[in-house]
Short mmCIF file of C-alpha atoms in Angstrom, two decimals:
data_model
loop_
_atom_site.label_atom_id
_atom_site.label_comp_id
_atom_site.label_asym_id
_atom_site.label_seq_id
_atom_site.Cartn_x
_atom_site.Cartn_y
_atom_site.Cartn_z
CA MET Q 1 158.16 66.28 115.15
CA TYR Q 2 156.80 67.65 112.19
CA GLN Q 3 152.97 67.28 113.31
CA ARG Q 4 154.47 69.98 115.67
CA LYS Q 5 156.23 72.12 113.40
CA LEU Q 6 152.86 72.11 110.93
CA ARG Q 7 150.87 72.86 114.16
CA GLN Q 8 153.09 75.90 114.66
CA VAL Q 9 152.71 76.75 110.77
CA CYS Q 10 149.12 76.71 110.79
CA SER Q 11 148.59 78.46 113.81
CA VAL Q 12 149.47 81.77 112.06
CA LEU Q 13 147.51 81.07 108.98
CA PRO Q 14 143.88 82.37 108.27
CA PRO Q 15 141.43 79.31 109.07
CA GLN Q 16 140.48 78.42 105.63
CA LEU Q 17 144.32 78.34 104.82
CA ALA Q 18 145.16 76.27 107.92
CA ALA Q 19 142.60 73.67 107.44
CA MET Q 20 144.00 73.08 103.63
CA VAL Q 21 147.74 72.77 105.31
CA SER Q 22 146.54 70.39 107.68
CA GLN Q 23 145.02 68.04 105.50
CA LEU Q 24 148.28 67.41 103.85
CA PRO Q 25 149.42 64.07 103.04
CA PRO Q 26 152.10 62.94 105.68
CA GLU Q 27 154.87 62.67 103.04
CA GLN Q 28 154.28 66.01 102.06
CA GLU Q 29 154.19 67.26 105.64
CA GLU Q 30 157.40 66.00 106.01
CA GLN Q 31 158.88 67.63 103.17
CA LEU Q 32 157.23 70.97 103.39
CA GLU Q 33 159.77 73.71 102.90
CA GLU Q 34 157.61 76.71 101.98
CA LEU Q 35 154.34 78.04 101.15
CA ARG Q 36 153.75 80.67 98.40
CA LEU Q 37 151.18 82.98 98.48
CA ARG Q 38 150.94 85.64 95.29
CA CYS Q 39 148.05 87.87 94.92
CA GLY Q 40 145.61 86.80 92.50
CA SER Q 41 147.28 83.52 91.78
CA GLU Q 42 146.78 79.82 93.04
CA ILE Q 43 148.62 79.12 96.27
CA THR Q 44 151.66 76.84 96.23
CA MET Q 45 154.27 74.96 98.36
CA VAL Q 46 157.53 74.22 97.85
CA CYS Q 47 157.81 70.31 98.89
CA GLY Q 48 161.72 68.52 98.49
CA GLY Q 49 162.55 71.67 96.27
CA ARG Q 50 159.79 71.53 93.92
CA GLU Q 51 157.09 74.14 93.66
CA GLN Q 52 153.66 72.61 93.14
CA PRO Q 53 149.82 73.72 94.04
CA LEU Q 54 148.77 73.42 97.55
CA SER Q 55 145.83 71.21 96.39
CA LEU Q 56 145.12 69.75 93.25
CA THR Q 57 141.68 69.03 94.11
CA ARG Q 58 140.75 71.97 95.42
CA PRO Q 59 142.84 74.84 94.36
CA MET Q 60 142.70 78.09 96.11
CA LEU Q 61 143.37 81.36 95.15
CA CYS Q 62 145.28 84.10 97.07
CA THR Q 63 143.56 87.29 97.64
CA ARG Q 64 144.57 90.66 99.10
CA ASP Q 65 142.13 90.21 102.17
CA LEU Q 66 144.06 86.54 102.92
CA LEU Q 67 147.25 88.16 102.52
CA GLU Q 68 146.22 90.96 104.77
CA HIS Q 69 144.64 88.34 107.40
CA LEU Q 70 148.10 86.56 107.30
CA VAL Q 71 150.24 89.34 107.84
CA ASN Q 72 147.93 90.72 110.71
CA LEU Q 73 148.39 86.99 112.25
CA ALA Q 74 151.89 86.86 111.80
CA SER Q 75 152.58 90.35 113.78
CA SER Q 76 149.33 89.34 116.28
CA TYR Q 77 147.95 92.39 114.50
CA SER Q 78 150.67 94.78 115.52
CA THR Q 79 153.16 95.32 112.62
CA TYR Q 80 154.69 98.51 114.61
CA ALA Q 81 155.96 96.08 117.28
CA VAL Q 82 157.83 94.38 114.24
CA GLU Q 83 158.70 97.19 112.40
CA GLU Q 84 162.42 96.77 111.99
CA CYS Q 85 162.00 93.28 110.52
CA LEU Q 86 159.23 94.56 108.28
CA ARG Q 87 161.95 97.05 107.19
CA GLN Q 88 163.99 94.22 106.25
CA GLY Q 89 161.10 92.46 104.58
CA TYR Q 90 160.21 89.39 106.71
CA LEU Q 91 158.28 88.62 110.19
CA PRO Q 92 159.67 86.31 112.40
CA LEU Q 93 157.15 83.54 113.75
CA GLU Q 94 157.37 81.05 116.55
CA GLY Q 95 158.98 78.13 115.92
CA GLY Q 96 162.03 79.60 113.87
CA HIS Q 97 159.58 79.83 110.91
CA ARG Q 98 159.45 83.08 108.96
CA LEU Q 99 157.46 84.96 106.57
CA GLY Q 100 159.15 86.85 103.49
CA LEU Q 101 157.31 89.85 102.31
CA CYS Q 102 157.02 91.70 98.95
CA GLY Q 103 154.65 94.36 98.28
CA THR Q 104 155.53 98.35 97.99
CA ALA Q 105 158.25 99.53 99.57
CA VAL Q 106 158.00 103.28 101.26
CA VAL Q 107 161.39 104.84 101.22
CA GLN Q 108 162.23 107.67 103.66
CA ASP Q 109 165.63 108.99 103.38
CA GLY Q 110 167.20 106.40 101.21
CA ARG Q 111 165.97 103.71 103.65
CA ILE Q 112 163.11 101.30 103.48
CA ALA Q 113 160.89 102.61 106.10
CA THR Q 114 158.33 99.72 105.47
CA ILE Q 115 156.41 97.52 102.90
CA LYS Q 116 152.78 98.26 102.34
CA ASP Q 117 150.29 96.52 100.03
CA ILE Q 118 151.77 93.22 100.14
CA SER Q 119 151.76 91.49 97.24
CA SER Q 120 153.38 88.10 97.40
CA VAL Q 121 154.35 86.10 100.99
CA ASN Q 122 156.71 83.18 101.54
CA LEU Q 123 156.24 81.34 104.37
CA ARG Q 124 159.61 79.52 105.04
CA VAL Q 125 159.40 76.49 107.26
CA ALA Q 126 162.12 76.01 109.66
CA GLY Q 127 163.87 73.00 109.65
CA GLN Q 128 166.57 72.20 111.93
CA HIS Q 129 168.95 69.44 111.19
CA LEU Q 130 170.54 68.49 114.58
CA GLY Q 131 173.80 66.60 114.16
CA CYS Q 132 174.41 67.77 110.53
CA ALA Q 133 177.56 69.47 111.61
CA THR Q 134 179.18 66.77 113.35
CA ALA Q 135 181.04 65.21 110.27
CA LEU Q 136 182.41 68.67 109.73
CA LEU Q 137 183.12 69.62 113.23
CA ASP Q 138 185.23 65.89 113.50
CA ALA Q 139 187.22 67.16 110.51
CA LEU Q 140 187.69 70.69 112.03
CA GLY Q 141 189.64 68.85 114.74
CA PRO Q 142 189.70 69.80 118.50
CA ASN Q 143 190.95 73.41 118.01
CA PRO Q 144 189.98 74.91 114.75
CA GLY Q 145 190.50 78.04 113.62
CA ASN Q 146 188.30 80.94 111.95
CA VAL Q 147 185.47 78.88 109.61
CA LEU Q 148 183.53 80.32 106.97
CA LEU Q 149 180.85 78.34 104.92
CA VAL Q 150 180.61 79.61 101.44
CA GLY Q 151 177.78 78.48 99.28
CA PRO Q 152 174.94 79.56 97.04
CA PRO Q 153 171.35 80.28 98.37
CA GLY Q 154 169.69 77.65 99.70
CA SER Q 155 172.59 75.09 99.91
CA GLY Q 156 172.19 75.05 103.66
CA LYS Q 157 174.78 77.29 105.00
CA THR Q 158 172.75 78.25 107.98
CA THR Q 159 171.50 75.22 109.03
CA LEU Q 160 175.39 74.14 109.37
CA LEU Q 161 176.27 77.30 111.06
CA ARG Q 162 173.31 76.99 113.67
CA ASP Q 163 174.47 73.21 114.38
CA LEU Q 164 178.24 74.37 114.65
CA VAL Q 165 177.45 76.71 116.68
CA ARG Q 166 175.21 74.34 118.87
CA GLN Q 167 178.21 71.50 118.82
CA LEU Q 168 180.80 74.24 119.62
CA SER Q 169 178.62 75.29 122.60
CA ASP Q 170 177.51 72.12 123.81
CA ARG Q 171 180.21 69.28 122.48
CA LEU Q 172 183.27 71.71 122.91
CA ASP Q 173 182.37 73.91 125.72
CA GLN Q 174 182.80 76.76 124.31
CA ARG Q 175 180.89 80.54 124.77
CA VAL Q 176 179.30 81.39 121.44
CA GLY Q 177 178.31 84.72 120.58
CA VAL Q 178 175.70 85.17 117.83
CA VAL Q 179 174.64 88.34 115.67
CA ASP Q 180 171.94 87.37 114.38
CA SER Q 181 170.56 90.55 112.73
CA ARG Q 182 167.77 89.03 110.85
CA GLY Q 183 166.72 86.34 113.17
CA GLU Q 184 167.86 83.37 111.05
CA ILE Q 185 169.94 81.71 113.07
CA ALA Q 186 168.25 81.52 116.50
CA ALA Q 187 165.09 82.64 115.30
CA THR Q 188 164.37 84.33 118.86
CA VAL Q 189 160.92 85.13 119.61
CA ARG Q 190 160.43 87.32 122.69
CA GLY Q 191 163.62 86.48 124.06
CA GLN Q 192 163.65 82.93 123.46
CA PRO Q 193 165.66 81.06 120.74
CA GLN Q 194 163.17 78.68 118.77
CA MET Q 195 166.02 77.07 117.55
CA GLN Q 196 168.55 75.00 119.40
CA VAL Q 197 171.84 76.95 119.93
CA GLY Q 198 173.46 75.45 122.43
CA ARG Q 199 173.84 76.10 126.58
CA ARG Q 200 176.79 78.42 126.15
CA THR Q 201 175.26 80.62 123.44
CA ASP Q 202 174.40 84.38 123.95
CA VAL Q 203 172.41 85.72 121.01
CA LEU Q 204 172.38 89.25 119.56
CA THR Q 205 169.40 90.18 117.18
CA GLY Q 206 167.87 93.32 115.44
CA VAL Q 207 171.63 94.86 114.87
CA PRO Q 208 173.73 95.29 112.33
CA LYS Q 209 176.38 92.54 112.38
CA ASP Q 210 179.31 94.72 112.34
CA GLN Q 211 178.20 96.82 115.61
CA GLY Q 212 176.77 93.16 116.84
CA MET Q 213 180.47 91.78 116.68
CA GLU Q 214 181.63 94.87 118.79
CA LEU Q 215 179.09 94.55 120.99
CA LEU Q 216 179.24 90.98 121.76
CA VAL Q 217 183.20 91.02 122.24
CA ARG Q 218 183.00 93.95 124.57
CA THR Q 219 180.10 92.59 126.60
CA MET Q 220 180.12 88.61 126.78
CA SER Q 221 183.66 87.69 126.29
CA PRO Q 222 182.68 84.84 123.55
CA HIS Q 223 185.53 82.41 122.26
CA TRP Q 224 183.32 82.57 119.29
CA VAL Q 225 181.19 84.76 117.16
CA ALA Q 226 179.13 83.56 114.89
CA VAL Q 227 177.53 86.08 111.78
CA ASP Q 228 175.17 84.74 109.06
CA GLU Q 229 175.81 85.90 105.52
CA ILE Q 230 178.78 88.32 105.16
CA THR Q 231 177.33 90.97 102.85
CA ALA Q 232 178.93 94.40 103.52
CA LYS Q 233 182.46 95.96 103.63
CA ALA Q 234 181.83 96.93 107.43
CA ASP Q 235 180.94 93.27 108.50
CA ILE Q 236 184.64 92.57 107.17
CA ARG Q 237 186.39 95.37 108.98
CA ALA Q 238 184.33 93.93 111.95
CA MET Q 239 185.67 90.80 111.71
CA VAL Q 240 189.12 91.66 111.22
CA ARG Q 241 188.79 93.93 114.72
CA ALA Q 242 187.31 90.99 116.45
CA GLY Q 243 189.90 88.70 115.09
CA TYR Q 244 192.61 91.05 116.49
CA CYS Q 245 190.60 90.48 119.99
CA GLY Q 246 191.83 86.84 119.71
CA VAL Q 247 187.81 85.85 119.27
CA ARG Q 248 187.32 82.90 116.91
CA LEU Q 249 185.10 83.92 114.10
CA LEU Q 250 182.16 81.45 112.35
CA ALA Q 251 180.65 82.75 109.08
CA THR Q 252 178.73 82.41 105.92
CA ALA Q 253 179.31 84.05 102.45
CA HIS Q 254 177.39 83.95 99.34
CA ALA Q 255 179.33 82.36 96.38
CA PHE Q 256 178.79 79.83 93.75
CA GLY Q 257 181.99 77.14 94.39
CA ARG Q 258 185.46 77.97 95.02
CA GLU Q 259 186.46 80.33 91.89
CA ASP Q 260 183.26 82.31 92.47
CA TRP Q 261 184.48 82.77 96.10
CA GLN Q 262 188.12 84.01 94.69
CA ARG Q 263 186.37 86.13 91.95
CA ARG Q 264 184.28 88.37 94.38
CA ALA Q 265 185.79 91.66 95.20
CA LEU Q 266 183.99 91.75 98.61
CA TYR Q 267 186.02 88.95 99.98
CA GLU Q 268 189.03 90.13 98.52
CA LYS Q 269 190.37 91.56 102.19
CA LEU Q 270 189.32 88.10 103.83
CA ARG Q 271 191.39 86.36 101.10
CA LYS Q 272 194.37 88.65 101.16
CA ARG Q 273 194.35 88.62 104.93
CA LYS Q 274 194.00 84.72 105.38
CA ILE Q 275 191.34 85.59 108.36
CA PHE Q 276 189.64 82.46 107.73
CA THR Q 277 191.89 79.14 108.04
CA ASN Q 278 189.08 76.81 107.40
CA LEU Q 279 186.76 77.30 104.22
CA VAL Q 280 184.08 75.19 103.84
CA PHE Q 281 182.51 74.73 100.45
CA LEU Q 282 178.89 73.95 100.04
CA ASP Q 283 177.26 72.48 97.00
CA GLY Q 284 173.53 72.76 95.89
CA LYS Q 285 173.07 69.21 97.52
CA ARG Q 286 174.25 69.74 100.86
CA ARG Q 287 177.81 68.27 100.60
CA TRP Q 288 180.49 70.25 101.72
CA THR Q 289 184.18 70.10 100.92
CA LEU Q 290 187.06 71.52 103.85
CA GLU Q 291 189.70 73.25 102.38
CA ARG Q 292 192.41 74.57 105.09
CA VAL Q 293 194.50 77.94 104.22
CA GLU Q 294 197.46 78.84 105.92
CA GLU Q 295 197.19 81.37 108.80
CA GLY Q 296 197.71 85.03 107.90
CA CYS Q 297 198.38 87.77 109.85
CA MET U 1 93.58 107.57 150.07
CA LEU U 2 93.85 105.24 146.84
CA LYS U 3 93.89 108.53 144.71
CA THR U 4 96.34 110.23 146.70
CA MET U 5 98.66 106.85 146.61
CA GLY U 6 98.15 106.34 143.08
CA ILE U 7 99.07 110.23 142.34
CA LEU U 8 102.38 110.11 144.35
CA MET U 9 103.16 106.92 142.53
CA VAL U 10 102.44 108.57 139.47
CA LEU U 11 104.56 111.36 140.54
CA LEU U 12 107.49 109.23 141.89
CA GLY U 13 107.62 107.22 138.56
CA ALA U 14 107.94 110.32 136.18
CA ALA U 15 110.75 111.93 138.69
CA GLY U 16 112.34 108.47 138.61
CA THR U 17 112.18 108.65 134.78
CA GLY U 18 113.86 111.84 134.89
CA GLY U 19 116.39 110.93 137.30
CA SER U 20 117.62 107.42 135.57
CA MET U 21 117.87 109.71 132.47
CA ALA U 22 120.28 112.39 134.72
CA LEU U 23 122.05 109.41 135.36
CA ALA U 24 122.72 108.09 132.21
CA VAL U 25 124.23 111.34 131.22
CA TYR U 26 126.47 111.09 134.42
CA ARG U 27 127.30 107.60 133.45
CA SER U 28 128.16 108.49 129.90
CA ASN U 29 130.48 111.03 131.05
CA VAL U 30 132.25 108.21 133.53
CA LEU U 31 132.58 106.35 130.14
CA LEU U 32 134.24 108.70 128.34
CA ARG U 33 137.01 109.74 131.23
CA GLN U 34 137.32 105.61 131.17
CA LEU U 35 138.13 105.63 127.64
CA LEU U 36 140.17 108.55 127.76
CA ALA U 37 142.34 107.08 130.52
CA ALA U 38 142.56 104.05 128.61
CA MET U 39 144.00 105.92 125.55
CA GLU U 40 146.75 107.42 127.35
CA LEU U 41 147.67 104.07 128.68
CA LEU U 42 147.35 103.02 125.29
CA HIS U 43 149.52 105.87 124.42
CA SER U 44 152.18 104.64 126.71
CA GLU U 45 152.09 100.79 126.04
CA LEU U 46 152.75 101.72 122.52
CA SER U 47 155.39 104.35 122.58
CA PHE U 48 157.46 102.67 125.38
CA ARG U 49 156.86 99.25 125.27
CA ARG U 50 155.82 98.37 121.75
CA THR U 51 153.18 96.25 123.35
CA PRO U 52 151.56 93.66 120.82
CA LEU U 53 148.06 94.70 120.60
CA PRO U 54 146.39 91.69 122.07
CA GLU U 55 148.54 92.25 125.13
CA ALA U 56 148.04 95.82 125.02
CA MET U 57 144.28 95.53 125.17
CA ASP U 58 144.53 93.10 128.11
CA ALA U 59 146.51 96.00 129.94
CA LEU U 60 143.69 98.12 129.09
CA ALA U 61 141.02 96.05 130.73
CA HIS U 62 142.90 95.52 133.70
CA GLY U 63 143.42 99.54 133.99
CA SER U 64 139.81 100.07 133.47
CA GLN U 65 136.51 99.48 135.06
CA GLY U 66 132.98 98.14 134.06
CA ALA U 67 131.60 98.33 130.58
CA VAL U 68 135.27 99.66 129.64
CA ALA U 69 137.11 96.83 130.94
CA ALA U 70 134.63 94.06 129.83
CA PHE U 71 135.05 95.97 126.31
CA PHE U 72 138.79 95.85 126.23
CA GLN U 73 138.71 92.37 127.73
CA ALA U 74 137.05 91.23 124.79
CA MET U 75 139.29 92.59 122.13
CA ALA U 76 142.15 90.80 124.11
CA ARG U 77 140.11 87.66 123.55
CA ASP U 78 139.34 88.21 120.20
CA LEU U 79 142.78 89.03 119.11
CA ALA U 80 144.19 86.30 120.84
CA LEU U 81 141.74 83.80 118.81
CA ARG U 82 143.49 85.14 115.66
CA GLN U 83 140.20 84.47 113.66
CA GLU U 84 139.14 87.76 112.16
CA ARG U 85 140.79 89.53 109.63
CA SER U 86 141.81 92.77 111.06
CA VAL U 87 141.60 94.94 114.17
CA ALA U 88 138.74 96.77 112.19
CA VAL U 89 136.72 94.04 112.03
CA ILE U 90 137.31 92.76 115.64
CA MET U 91 136.67 96.57 116.68
CA ARG U 92 133.25 96.90 115.02
CA LYS U 93 132.21 93.33 116.40
CA ASN U 94 132.95 94.60 119.96
CA LEU U 95 131.48 97.79 119.51
CA MET U 96 128.04 96.48 118.24
CA ARG U 97 128.09 94.47 121.70
CA SER U 98 129.29 97.53 123.90
CA SER U 99 127.00 99.78 125.74
CA PHE U 100 129.14 102.71 124.45
CA THR U 101 127.99 106.05 123.06
CA PRO U 102 127.18 106.12 119.44
CA GLN U 103 130.06 109.28 119.64
CA ALA U 104 132.55 107.24 121.74
CA ARG U 105 131.97 103.92 119.36
CA ARG U 106 132.70 106.54 116.22
CA ILE U 107 135.83 107.55 117.71
CA LEU U 108 136.80 104.11 118.94
CA GLN U 109 135.95 102.54 115.06
CA GLN U 110 137.95 105.04 113.61
CA LEU U 111 141.16 104.43 115.66
CA GLY U 112 140.36 100.82 115.15
CA ASN U 113 140.39 101.14 111.38
CA GLY U 114 144.04 101.95 111.40
CA LEU U 115 145.31 100.13 114.52
CA GLY U 116 147.92 97.59 113.92
CA GLN U 117 148.28 98.34 110.54
CA TYR U 118 151.11 101.12 110.24
CA ASP U 119 154.44 101.94 111.90
CA LEU U 120 154.65 103.02 115.37
CA ASP U 121 154.49 106.95 114.75
CA SER U 122 151.25 106.40 112.78
CA GLN U 123 149.55 104.17 115.68
CA LEU U 124 150.97 106.82 118.18
CA ARG U 125 149.10 109.77 115.99
CA ALA U 126 145.93 107.57 115.49
CA VAL U 127 145.80 107.01 119.46
CA SER U 128 146.43 110.79 120.24
CA LEU U 129 143.89 111.46 117.69
CA ALA U 130 141.16 109.54 119.49
CA GLU U 131 142.48 110.87 122.86
CA LYS U 132 141.63 114.57 121.66
CA ARG U 133 138.63 113.48 120.02
CA LEU U 134 137.28 111.87 123.33
CA GLN U 135 138.49 114.92 125.20
CA GLU U 136 136.16 117.27 123.47
CA ARG U 137 133.46 115.20 123.72
CA LEU U 138 134.06 114.96 127.62
CA ASP U 139 134.55 119.02 127.64
CA GLU U 140 131.16 119.06 125.72
CA ALA U 141 129.52 116.95 127.83
CA ARG U 142 131.10 118.50 131.30
CA ALA U 143 129.58 121.72 130.06
CA GLN U 144 126.13 120.39 129.62
CA GLN U 145 126.10 118.14 132.24
CA ALA U 146 124.78 120.02 135.12
CA GLY U 147 122.25 121.75 132.91
CA ARG U 148 120.95 118.38 131.53
CA ILE U 149 120.57 116.42 134.83
CA ARG U 150 118.82 119.41 136.28
CA SER U 151 116.57 119.62 133.15
CA TYR U 152 115.87 115.96 133.09
CA CYS U 153 115.19 115.89 137.01
CA THR U 154 112.68 118.97 136.68
CA LEU U 155 111.19 117.24 133.82
CA GLY U 156 110.56 114.44 135.47
CA VAL U 157 108.89 116.11 138.65
CA CYS U 158 106.82 118.33 136.68
CA ALA U 159 105.39 115.65 134.19
CA GLY U 160 104.63 113.48 137.29
CA LEU U 161 102.91 116.71 138.80
CA ALA U 162 101.27 117.46 135.38
CA ILE U 163 99.71 113.80 135.30
CA ALA U 164 98.83 114.10 138.83
CA ILE U 165 96.78 117.38 138.37
CA LEU U 166 94.85 115.96 134.73
CA ALA U 167 94.03 112.76 137.10
CA TRP U 168 93.02 114.60 139.99
#
C-alpha cells in the first residue's frame, strides 16, 4: 500500500526528484507525510511529524526550474484546467495527495485570481486511516445527532471526518452528502473519489460550502451532510438552514481545545443554538473526547 | 535519336523540378489550413471543456491529417510522458522534428511558450493570436499561390529548354 502511495507521488515529481524519493528506506517511506520544496533551499521531507533533509548523503537544492516542472506535472501542463484550485492555493493529485503552493498572488477585484512565481511547494501525502472512526461511531450510538469535530491543525479532523462519512455510509446505510470545497475529504479527480468515502456517499466539489450544502439538500436528499472546516458565517447560516430541513450535520472546526472553542466568536451561533449535540475534541496526538450537548432549538 | 531522348529527359527533369517546387507551395498552404483548423479546435477544447493539454493534443491529432496529425500526436505522447519541464520545451523539440515551414514553426513556438501556464483567458488569447497569424500567412500564401505555382512551372520548363538548346 505504501509502495503504491509512493508510486503515485513519484509520478508527479520531476525525474531527478522522483529518483531520490523512490530510494527512501522503507521505514521513512511508510512515515512520509510531506515533501517540502522551497526555492533556493534544500529539499526536505516531513516524516513522523519531523522535518528533515530528503537525503543526507546527496542534498538537493530546489530551483525555480524544478518548481516549474513540478507544478506543470501536477497540473498535466494545464494550469487553466485547475484554475479554481490554484486560486485556493493547491493542486489536487491522483491518489488524494495534494500540492500546496506559495508564491506571488495575483489579486483582481479583491479576489485571488491566481498564484504566480511559485516560491515554495508542499506536497502532502494523503493518508487514509480506515477504521479510525470505529470507536467514535460506537460511542455516538445507533442514532447520533449532529457531530462536530473540533481540533487544532494537524490533529486528524479531516481523516476522522472521512472515516466517519465512510462508516455512516457503509456501516449504517445512511446517504451522506459531502461538500468537498477544497477536495480534502474525497479528493475527487475527474469525478472519481480518490479516497474511500462509502457506497452511499455523494460528493460535491469546487463549490463554496454554504451553496454546496443547500444544493445537496435540495437535489440529493441526504440523511447527513458533511463539510470540512467551518470558516465563515455563511457556512454556519447554511448549517442552521440544513438542520431545519431534517438533515444531520457532520463538520469540523479549528480550535485548540474546549476553552478555545468556547471563546471563538465565529462559533457563537452554533453554541447558542446548540446545533451540534456531539462535540468531539481532538488533541494533537490523535486522541478524542466526546462531549454531549443537550439538544437546542 | 539518343540526343533527342537526352534532351527530352533534361526537359522533363527541369519541368519536374519546377513542378515539385510548385507542389511544395501548394502543400505548405494545405499545412497552414490544417494548422488553422487545429487551432480552432484547440480554442473550442479549451473554452468549452477546459481539456488538459495532453488530451487536447490527442484530439487535435485525431482531427488532423498527415504531418499536422503526426506533430500533435507526438506532442500528446511527450506531454503524457511527463519528462520535460514545460510545454515550450516539448513544442520546440517536436517543431524541430516537423516538416513545417519556418513561419509556421515560429507561430507555434510562440504559442507553446505560454501554453498551459496561465489562466484560461490568457490561453484563449494566445490561441486566438496564433489563429490570427496563421490566417494572415494563409491569406498571403493564397494571394501568391497561383503566381508562384505558374512561375515555378514556367521556370522549370524554360530552364529545361535552355539546357536543351545549349546542349544541341
